[in-house]
Amino acid sequence: QKEVEQDPGPLSVPEGAIVSLNCTYSNSAFQYFMWYRQYSRKGPELLMYTYSSGNKEDGRFTAQVDKSSKYISLFIRDSQPSDSATYLCATSQNTGNQFYFGTGTSLTVIP
Amino acid sequence: SQTIHQWPATLVQPVGSPLSLECTVEGTSNPNLYWYRQAAGRGLQLLFYSVGIGQISSEVPQNLSASRPQDRQFILSSKKLLLSDSGFYLCAWSVGGPRLFGQGTRLTVV
């Protein structure tokens, strides 16, 4: 079983839709959770960084962690064509340890 | 603010040729440095990481090597490239937090 599982998509939504991106993880000791956005032919850009459970909001983006079900989500409100990218989740037990990345979900927002 | 520079952005090299990719970080001291390779549909593979000058840990035995000659400089090398070395190479850094990535180098070995 992989440490992090992520549906590769692709996911296609109309502009303005609410997008839900999800990952599951296997190790209950994981405490740090991240979401990255990666545009084509570019490096991943850190979007959200959370510790333990709960929600974190930043503008149109909300990261949610449910440790009881080992499930992490990224919600994008009022999606824009500029949100079209691949989104990667990542997790680790602590900041000095190995980080585990999902394979990424490809998102296209149609104008 | 901290920034990471990685170059070149793209590179086409013949089989058997040497490789040198360079990464530098600005605005921080004593960062942890990482080299990843990203293949389509396979996620990010950690190749090397370094916690200090001259300290290199290899995660995957292969045709590549890494060096850290200065605190904020990380170099990925190969003496003889293989076709299988083609891919998207990413440098990253961290200081007690998440990995922060450079813009990547797309390497094509022909």
mmCIF file of C-alpha atoms in Angstrom:
data_model
loop_
_atom_site.group_PDB
_atom_site.id
_atom_site.type_symbol
_atom_site.label_atom_id
_atom_site.label_comp_id
_atom_site.label_asym_id
_atom_site.label_seq_id
_atom_site.Cartn_x
_atom_site.Cartn_y
_atom_site.Cartn_z
ATOM 1 C CA GLN A 1 0.000 0.000 0.000
ATOM 2 C CA LYS A 2 1.333 3.397 -0.962
ATOM 3 C CA GLU A 3 1.770 5.988 1.762
ATOM 4 C CA VAL A 4 -0.367 8.482 -0.168
ATOM 5 C CA GLU A 5 -3.004 7.731 -2.788
ATOM 6 C CA GLN A 6 -4.412 10.350 -5.115
ATOM 7 C CA ASP A 7 -6.859 10.011 -7.979
ATOM 8 C CA PRO A 8 -4.987 11.201 -11.111
ATOM 9 C CA GLY A 9 -8.128 12.477 -12.813
ATOM 10 C CA PRO A 10 -8.276 14.265 -15.144
ATOM 11 C CA LEU A 11 -10.902 16.510 -13.631
ATOM 12 C CA SER A 12 -12.701 19.050 -15.804
ATOM 13 C CA VAL A 13 -15.077 21.669 -14.364
ATOM 14 C CA PRO A 14 -16.764 24.859 -15.617
ATOM 15 C CA GLU A 15 -15.505 28.215 -14.440
ATOM 16 C CA GLY A 16 -17.029 29.204 -11.101
ATOM 17 C CA ALA A 17 -17.533 25.639 -9.874
ATOM 18 C CA ILE A 18 -16.391 24.363 -6.504
ATOM 19 C CA VAL A 19 -13.582 21.856 -6.911
ATOM 20 C CA SER A 20 -12.826 19.077 -4.451
ATOM 21 C CA LEU A 21 -9.460 17.322 -4.639
ATOM 22 C CA ASN A 22 -8.732 14.412 -2.339
ATOM 23 C CA CYS A 23 -6.020 12.128 -1.046
ATOM 24 C CA THR A 24 -5.874 9.249 1.386
ATOM 25 C CA TYR A 25 -2.853 8.245 3.431
ATOM 26 C CA SER A 26 -1.893 5.095 5.238
ATOM 27 C CA ASN A 27 0.153 6.086 8.302
ATOM 28 C CA SER A 28 -1.751 7.491 11.263
ATOM 29 C CA ALA A 29 1.501 9.031 12.521
ATOM 30 C CA PHE A 30 1.510 11.571 9.691
ATOM 31 C CA GLN A 31 0.936 15.037 11.115
ATOM 32 C CA TYR A 32 1.954 17.500 8.397
ATOM 33 C CA PHE A 33 -0.122 17.896 5.267
ATOM 34 C CA MET A 34 0.555 19.936 2.167
ATOM 35 C CA TRP A 35 -1.015 20.811 -1.146
ATOM 36 C CA TYR A 36 1.051 21.920 -4.112
ATOM 37 C CA ARG A 37 -0.037 23.365 -7.442
ATOM 38 C CA GLN A 38 2.058 22.536 -10.490
ATOM 39 C CA TYR A 39 1.633 24.220 -13.832
ATOM 40 C CA SER A 40 2.822 22.420 -16.927
ATOM 41 C CA ARG A 41 6.619 22.306 -17.196
ATOM 42 C CA LYS A 42 7.053 24.165 -13.891
ATOM 43 C CA GLY A 43 8.039 23.150 -10.375
ATOM 44 C CA PRO A 44 5.387 22.499 -7.693
ATOM 45 C CA GLU A 45 4.310 25.597 -5.786
ATOM 46 C CA LEU A 46 3.259 25.259 -2.154
ATOM 47 C CA LEU A 47 -0.402 26.213 -1.712
ATOM 48 C CA MET A 48 -1.337 25.027 1.741
ATOM 49 C CA TYR A 49 0.567 23.674 4.738
ATOM 50 C CA THR A 50 -1.341 22.330 7.711
ATOM 51 C CA TYR A 51 -0.561 20.536 10.921
ATOM 52 C CA SER A 52 -2.801 17.855 12.422
ATOM 53 C CA SER A 53 -6.549 17.919 11.865
ATOM 54 C CA GLY A 54 -8.972 20.630 10.926
ATOM 55 C CA ASN A 55 -9.405 23.233 8.251
ATOM 56 C CA LYS A 56 -7.195 25.984 6.921
ATOM 57 C CA GLU A 57 -8.462 28.666 4.588
ATOM 58 C CA ASP A 58 -6.499 30.951 2.276
ATOM 59 C CA GLY A 59 -8.580 33.012 -0.117
ATOM 60 C CA ARG A 60 -10.476 30.672 -2.419
ATOM 61 C CA PHE A 61 -8.599 27.626 -1.129
ATOM 62 C CA THR A 62 -9.509 25.494 1.882
ATOM 63 C CA ALA A 63 -7.465 22.542 3.079
ATOM 64 C CA GLN A 64 -9.172 19.972 5.251
ATOM 65 C CA VAL A 65 -7.639 17.095 7.199
ATOM 66 C CA ASP A 66 -9.657 14.239 8.703
ATOM 67 C CA LYS A 67 -7.188 12.139 10.678
ATOM 68 C CA SER A 68 -9.845 9.658 11.787
ATOM 69 C CA SER A 69 -10.367 8.549 8.203
ATOM 70 C CA LYS A 70 -6.855 9.466 6.968
ATOM 71 C CA TYR A 71 -8.345 11.722 4.349
ATOM 72 C CA ILE A 72 -7.137 15.113 3.143
ATOM 73 C CA SER A 73 -8.971 17.481 0.834
ATOM 74 C CA LEU A 74 -8.419 20.720 -1.021
ATOM 75 C CA PHE A 75 -11.455 22.791 -1.954
ATOM 76 C CA ILE A 76 -11.283 25.552 -4.544
ATOM 77 C CA ARG A 77 -14.185 27.997 -4.566
ATOM 78 C CA ASP A 78 -15.155 30.045 -7.609
ATOM 79 C CA SER A 79 -12.676 28.161 -9.758
ATOM 80 C CA GLN A 80 -10.885 30.107 -12.480
ATOM 81 C CA PRO A 81 -9.174 29.015 -15.709
ATOM 82 C CA SER A 82 -5.904 30.028 -14.062
ATOM 83 C CA ASP A 83 -6.488 27.218 -11.528
ATOM 84 C CA SER A 84 -5.943 24.692 -14.331
ATOM 85 C CA ALA A 85 -2.931 22.724 -13.160
ATOM 86 C CA THR A 86 -1.906 19.493 -11.478
ATOM 87 C CA TYR A 87 -2.429 19.434 -7.719
ATOM 88 C CA LEU A 88 -0.227 17.257 -5.517
ATOM 89 C CA CYS A 89 -0.878 16.336 -1.927
ATOM 90 C CA ALA A 90 1.949 15.489 0.455
ATOM 91 C CA THR A 91 2.345 14.368 4.021
ATOM 92 C CA SER A 92 5.003 13.558 6.583
ATOM 93 C CA GLN A 93 5.360 12.474 10.170
ATOM 94 C CA ASN A 94 7.526 15.424 11.045
ATOM 95 C CA THR A 95 9.303 18.117 9.069
ATOM 96 C CA GLY A 96 12.656 16.391 9.190
ATOM 97 C CA ASN A 97 11.422 13.060 7.916
ATOM 98 C CA GLN A 98 10.629 11.692 4.523
ATOM 99 C CA PHE A 99 7.833 13.507 2.739
ATOM 100 C CA TYR A 100 5.366 11.403 0.785
ATOM 101 C CA PHE A 101 3.778 12.853 -2.333
ATOM 102 C CA GLY A 102 0.683 11.842 -4.220
ATOM 103 C CA THR A 103 0.962 11.383 -7.973
ATOM 104 C CA GLY A 104 -1.149 14.471 -8.642
ATOM 105 C CA THR A 105 -4.641 15.266 -9.952
ATOM 106 C CA SER A 106 -4.893 17.120 -13.244
ATOM 107 C CA LEU A 107 -7.532 19.879 -13.143
ATOM 108 C CA THR A 108 -8.906 21.853 -16.065
ATOM 109 C CA VAL A 109 -11.268 24.787 -15.482
ATOM 110 C CA ILE A 110 -13.219 25.558 -18.632
ATOM 111 C CA PRO A 111 -14.087 29.221 -19.286
ATOM 112 C CA SER B 1 12.762 36.479 1.077
ATOM 113 C CA GLN B 2 13.996 33.063 0.153
ATOM 114 C CA THR B 3 14.354 32.024 -3.457
ATOM 115 C CA ILE B 4 15.657 28.973 -5.231
ATOM 116 C CA HIS B 5 17.326 29.021 -8.620
ATOM 117 C CA GLN B 6 17.676 25.969 -10.796
ATOM 118 C CA TRP B 7 19.192 25.830 -14.236
ATOM 119 C CA PRO B 8 19.049 25.115 -17.063
ATOM 120 C CA ALA B 9 15.293 24.880 -17.669
ATOM 121 C CA THR B 10 15.696 22.420 -20.520
ATOM 122 C CA LEU B 11 18.578 20.276 -21.640
ATOM 123 C CA VAL B 12 19.078 17.815 -24.462
ATOM 124 C CA GLN B 13 22.108 15.582 -24.081
ATOM 125 C CA PRO B 14 23.422 12.588 -26.042
ATOM 126 C CA VAL B 15 23.738 9.182 -24.422
ATOM 127 C CA GLY B 16 27.098 8.805 -22.726
ATOM 128 C CA SER B 17 27.651 12.508 -22.170
ATOM 129 C CA PRO B 18 28.202 14.018 -18.700
ATOM 130 C CA LEU B 19 25.580 15.971 -16.781
ATOM 131 C CA SER B 20 25.711 18.819 -14.321
ATOM 132 C CA LEU B 21 22.583 20.488 -12.960
ATOM 133 C CA GLU B 22 22.961 23.275 -10.448
ATOM 134 C CA CYS B 23 20.679 24.637 -7.774
ATOM 135 C CA THR B 24 21.240 27.552 -5.426
ATOM 136 C CA VAL B 25 19.133 28.918 -2.597
ATOM 137 C CA GLU B 26 19.127 32.536 -1.461
ATOM 138 C CA GLY B 27 17.872 34.175 1.692
ATOM 139 C CA THR B 28 18.398 31.331 4.138
ATOM 140 C CA SER B 29 21.215 29.513 5.880
ATOM 141 C CA ASN B 30 21.909 25.828 6.386
ATOM 142 C CA PRO B 31 18.899 24.570 4.439
ATOM 143 C CA ASN B 32 18.186 20.935 3.790
ATOM 144 C CA LEU B 33 18.517 20.407 0.044
ATOM 145 C CA TYR B 34 16.900 17.770 -2.164
ATOM 146 C CA TRP B 35 16.976 16.459 -5.704
ATOM 147 C CA TYR B 36 13.785 14.841 -7.017
ATOM 148 C CA ARG B 37 12.882 13.300 -10.339
ATOM 149 C CA GLN B 38 9.305 13.482 -11.564
ATOM 150 C CA ALA B 39 7.951 11.033 -14.103
ATOM 151 C CA ALA B 40 4.478 11.347 -15.583
ATOM 152 C CA GLY B 41 1.930 9.473 -13.486
ATOM 153 C CA ARG B 42 4.565 8.287 -11.036
ATOM 154 C CA GLY B 43 4.906 11.197 -8.694
ATOM 155 C CA LEU B 44 8.041 12.615 -7.164
ATOM 156 C CA GLN B 45 10.990 10.328 -6.541
ATOM 157 C CA LEU B 46 13.550 11.538 -4.012
ATOM 158 C CA LEU B 47 17.035 10.996 -5.423
ATOM 159 C CA PHE B 48 19.374 12.721 -2.955
ATOM 160 C CA TYR B 49 19.184 14.918 0.094
ATOM 161 C CA SER B 50 21.721 16.896 2.060
ATOM 162 C CA VAL B 51 21.624 18.336 5.570
ATOM 163 C CA GLY B 52 24.949 20.163 5.281
ATOM 164 C CA ILE B 53 28.061 20.844 3.209
ATOM 165 C CA GLY B 54 29.570 17.616 1.943
ATOM 166 C CA GLN B 55 26.776 15.513 3.469
ATOM 167 C CA ILE B 56 24.850 13.588 0.835
ATOM 168 C CA SER B 57 22.353 10.784 1.297
ATOM 169 C CA SER B 58 21.254 8.716 -1.653
ATOM 170 C CA GLU B 59 17.763 7.307 -1.766
ATOM 171 C CA VAL B 60 17.970 5.435 -5.032
ATOM 172 C CA PRO B 61 21.116 3.736 -6.397
ATOM 173 C CA GLN B 62 21.546 4.821 -9.994
ATOM 174 C CA ASN B 63 23.673 6.520 -12.573
ATOM 175 C CA LEU B 64 23.575 9.869 -10.791
ATOM 176 C CA SER B 65 25.484 11.543 -7.979
ATOM 177 C CA ALA B 66 25.079 14.728 -5.987
ATOM 178 C CA SER B 67 27.407 17.169 -4.285
ATOM 179 C CA ARG B 68 27.061 20.136 -1.969
ATOM 180 C CA PRO B 69 30.212 22.237 -2.252
ATOM 181 C CA GLN B 70 28.695 25.260 -0.501
ATOM 182 C CA ASP B 71 25.942 25.756 2.071
ATOM 183 C CA ARG B 72 23.358 26.895 -0.477
ATOM 184 C CA GLN B 73 24.538 25.072 -3.588
ATOM 185 C CA PHE B 74 23.474 21.610 -4.663
ATOM 186 C CA ILE B 75 24.684 19.887 -7.814
ATOM 187 C CA LEU B 76 23.350 16.800 -9.589
ATOM 188 C CA SER B 77 25.845 15.021 -11.837
ATOM 189 C CA SER B 78 26.382 12.051 -14.040
ATOM 190 C CA LYS B 79 29.536 10.848 -15.753
ATOM 191 C CA LYS B 80 27.671 9.062 -18.551
ATOM 192 C CA LEU B 81 23.997 9.631 -19.223
ATOM 193 C CA LEU B 82 21.622 6.799 -20.071
ATOM 194 C CA LEU B 83 18.383 7.057 -22.019
ATOM 195 C CA SER B 84 16.559 6.177 -18.806
ATOM 196 C CA ASP B 85 17.929 9.342 -17.151
ATOM 197 C CA SER B 86 15.476 11.435 -19.161
ATOM 198 C CA GLY B 87 12.938 13.181 -16.962
ATOM 199 C CA PHE B 88 11.999 16.298 -15.043
ATOM 200 C CA TYR B 89 14.484 17.071 -12.274
ATOM 201 C CA LEU B 90 13.527 19.256 -9.359
ATOM 202 C CA CYS B 91 15.654 20.827 -6.673
ATOM 203 C CA ALA B 92 13.986 21.644 -3.359
ATOM 204 C CA TRP B 93 14.914 23.101 -0.008
ATOM 205 C CA SER B 94 13.481 23.227 3.492
ATOM 206 C CA VAL B 95 14.277 24.656 6.895
ATOM 207 C CA GLY B 96 12.078 22.860 9.393
ATOM 208 C CA GLY B 97 9.061 23.017 7.131
ATOM 209 C CA PRO B 98 7.650 21.872 3.804
ATOM 210 C CA ARG B 99 9.707 21.270 0.704
ATOM 211 C CA LEU B 100 9.915 24.328 -1.560
ATOM 212 C CA PHE B 101 10.758 23.601 -5.162
ATOM 213 C CA GLY B 102 12.685 25.195 -7.970
ATOM 214 C CA GLN B 103 11.304 25.484 -11.481
ATOM 215 C CA GLY B 104 12.824 22.233 -12.650
ATOM 216 C CA THR B 105 15.026 21.017 -15.486
ATOM 217 C CA ARG B 106 13.574 18.926 -18.260
ATOM 218 C CA LEU B 107 16.329 16.572 -19.373
ATOM 219 C CA THR B 108 16.056 14.636 -22.591
ATOM 220 C CA VAL B 109 18.744 12.095 -23.326
ATOM 221 C CA VAL B 110 18.935 11.225 -27.016
#
